mmCIF file of C-alpha atoms in Angstrom:
data_model
loop_
_atom_site.group_PDB
_atom_site.id
_atom_site.type_symbol
_atom_site.label_atom_id
_atom_site.label_comp_id
_atom_site.label_asym_id
_atom_site.label_seq_id
_atom_site.Cartn_x
_atom_site.Cartn_y
_atom_site.Cartn_z
ATOM 1 C CA MET A 12 -10.972 4.260 16.818
ATOM 2 C CA ILE A 13 -11.317 0.574 16.179
ATOM 3 C CA GLU A 14 -11.425 -1.661 19.237
ATOM 4 C CA ILE A 15 -8.769 -4.105 18.036
ATOM 5 C CA GLU A 16 -7.710 -5.196 21.527
ATOM 6 C CA ARG A 17 -11.310 -5.843 22.605
ATOM 7 C CA PHE A 18 -11.844 -7.991 19.500
ATOM 8 C CA LEU A 19 -8.596 -9.906 20.013
ATOM 9 C CA MET A 20 -9.426 -10.605 23.654
ATOM 10 C CA ARG A 21 -12.980 -11.683 22.791
ATOM 11 C CA THR A 22 -11.770 -14.059 20.072
ATOM 12 C CA ASN A 23 -8.657 -15.216 21.943
ATOM 13 C CA GLN A 24 -6.260 -14.484 19.105
ATOM 14 C CA SER A 25 -3.103 -12.477 18.605
ATOM 15 C CA LYS A 26 -2.550 -9.594 16.211
ATOM 16 C CA ALA A 27 -0.382 -11.887 14.092
ATOM 17 C CA ASP A 28 -3.203 -14.466 13.928
ATOM 18 C CA LEU A 29 -5.680 -11.823 12.819
ATOM 19 C CA LEU A 30 -3.302 -10.347 10.258
ATOM 20 C CA ARG A 31 -2.702 -13.785 8.750
ATOM 21 C CA ALA A 32 -6.458 -14.424 8.590
ATOM 22 C CA LEU A 33 -6.872 -11.097 6.788
ATOM 23 C CA GLY A 34 -4.148 -11.952 4.280
ATOM 24 C CA GLU A 35 -1.719 -9.391 5.674
ATOM 25 C CA ASP A 36 1.899 -9.643 6.791
ATOM 26 C CA PRO A 37 1.836 -10.887 10.429
ATOM 27 C CA LYS A 38 4.542 -8.332 11.301
ATOM 28 C CA SER A 39 2.492 -5.410 9.963
ATOM 29 C CA SER A 40 1.680 -2.550 12.325
ATOM 30 C CA ILE A 41 -1.559 -1.678 10.502
ATOM 31 C CA LEU A 42 -3.792 -2.943 13.338
ATOM 32 C CA SER A 43 -2.003 -0.687 15.816
ATOM 33 C CA ALA A 44 -2.439 2.220 13.420
ATOM 34 C CA TYR A 45 -6.186 1.496 13.204
ATOM 35 C CA ALA A 46 -6.483 1.173 16.980
ATOM 36 C CA SER A 47 -4.689 4.470 17.601
ATOM 37 C CA GLY A 48 -6.532 6.342 14.867
ATOM 38 C CA ARG A 49 -3.357 7.014 12.868
ATOM 39 C CA SER A 50 -4.867 5.172 9.927
ATOM 40 C CA LYS A 51 -8.346 4.286 8.739
ATOM 41 C CA PRO A 52 -9.217 0.946 7.164
ATOM 42 C CA SER A 53 -10.428 0.812 3.598
ATOM 43 C CA PHE A 54 -13.923 -0.369 2.780
ATOM 44 C CA GLU A 55 -12.453 -3.730 1.774
ATOM 45 C CA MET A 56 -10.597 -4.050 5.078
ATOM 46 C CA CYS A 57 -13.791 -3.196 6.985
ATOM 47 C CA GLN A 58 -15.531 -5.989 5.100
ATOM 48 C CA LYS A 59 -12.734 -8.431 5.925
ATOM 49 C CA LEU A 60 -12.831 -7.516 9.618
ATOM 50 C CA LEU A 61 -16.605 -7.898 9.799
ATOM 51 C CA LEU A 62 -16.496 -11.207 7.934
ATOM 52 C CA HIS A 63 -13.791 -12.409 10.319
ATOM 53 C CA GLY A 64 -16.159 -11.823 13.245
ATOM 54 C CA MET A 65 -15.518 -8.273 14.389
ATOM 55 C CA SER A 66 -18.706 -6.662 15.652
ATOM 56 C CA ILE A 67 -20.072 -3.430 14.258
ATOM 57 C CA SER A 68 -19.543 -1.921 17.688
ATOM 58 C CA GLU A 69 -15.864 -2.938 17.725
ATOM 59 C CA LEU A 70 -15.323 -1.603 14.220
ATOM 60 C CA PHE A 71 -17.479 1.536 14.094
ATOM 61 C CA GLY A 72 -18.291 2.243 17.739
ATOM 62 C CA ASP A 73 -21.272 1.826 20.027
ATOM 63 C CA GLU A 74 -23.220 4.768 18.570
ATOM 64 C CA VAL A 75 -23.296 3.287 15.071
ATOM 65 C CA ASP A 76 -24.158 -0.130 16.495
ATOM 66 C CA GLU A 77 -27.124 1.322 18.407
ATOM 67 C CA LYS A 78 -28.425 3.199 15.363
ATOM 68 C CA ILE A 79 -28.330 0.046 13.262
ATOM 69 C CA LYS A 80 -30.159 -1.895 15.974
ATOM 70 C CA LEU A 81 -32.849 0.798 16.114
ATOM 71 C CA LEU A 82 -33.247 0.734 12.328
ATOM 72 C CA TYR A 83 -33.536 -3.050 12.450
ATOM 73 C CA ILE A 84 -36.205 -2.898 15.164
ATOM 74 C CA GLU A 85 -38.139 -0.278 13.197
ATOM 75 C CA THR A 86 -37.995 -2.458 10.080
ATOM 76 C CA VAL A 87 -39.113 -5.587 11.914
ATOM 77 C CA SER A 88 -41.903 -3.781 13.764
ATOM 78 C CA SER A 89 -43.238 -2.319 10.519
ATOM 79 C CA ASN A 90 -43.676 -5.883 9.198
ATOM 80 C CA VAL A 91 -41.513 -5.129 6.192
ATOM 81 C CA SER A 92 -40.018 -8.362 4.943
ATOM 82 C CA LYS A 93 -36.333 -7.681 4.374
ATOM 83 C CA ASN A 94 -33.149 -9.629 4.494
ATOM 84 C CA PRO A 95 -31.313 -8.820 7.793
ATOM 85 C CA ARG A 96 -28.115 -8.165 5.811
ATOM 86 C CA ASP A 97 -29.939 -5.526 3.745
ATOM 87 C CA VAL A 98 -31.198 -3.883 6.931
ATOM 88 C CA VAL A 99 -27.647 -3.666 8.313
ATOM 89 C CA VAL A 100 -26.229 -2.338 5.028
ATOM 90 C CA ASN A 101 -29.000 0.263 4.757
ATOM 91 C CA GLY A 102 -28.467 1.170 8.405
ATOM 92 C CA LEU A 103 -24.758 1.737 7.807
ATOM 93 C CA LYS A 104 -25.532 3.852 4.750
ATOM 94 C CA ALA A 105 -27.963 5.979 6.771
ATOM 95 C CA VAL A 106 -25.441 6.480 9.579
ATOM 96 C CA LEU A 107 -22.662 7.369 7.127
ATOM 97 C CA ALA A 108 -24.934 9.866 5.370
ATOM 98 C CA GLU A 109 -25.805 11.453 8.705
ATOM 99 C CA LEU A 110 -22.137 11.722 9.657
ATOM 100 C CA GLU A 111 -21.284 13.262 6.282
ATOM 101 C CA THR A 112 -23.875 15.987 6.845
ATOM 102 C CA LYS A 113 -22.188 16.731 10.158
ATOM 103 C CA ASN A 114 -18.802 16.948 8.386
ATOM 104 C CA GLN A 115 -17.486 14.037 10.393
ATOM 105 C CA THR A 116 -15.565 11.113 9.029
ATOM 106 C CA LEU A 117 -15.915 7.476 9.905
ATOM 107 C CA PHE A 118 -13.386 4.745 9.349
ATOM 108 C CA ILE A 119 -14.004 4.401 5.618
#
């Protein structure tokens, strides 16, 4: 489940503030649905949340965050010159592929 409350507390904003920033109706209950697991955000919504400052850990969980960090460290230590954004995107793809093989679903 997405850590909406943790993000809101960290950024000192309300659900209505976040919804407005995301271009959604401030009275929408979609954030509560994400937080409870009743609904999963689309890829586009995940992008919006990340661009608005939500951490990978808050959006996808600590396990995914740790795997991406490990992939980043491996890339840096192997002296491969890559854009950090590409490392994160490739890390997410690798984690999603791993979860698919385990027949698990993630938020997208």
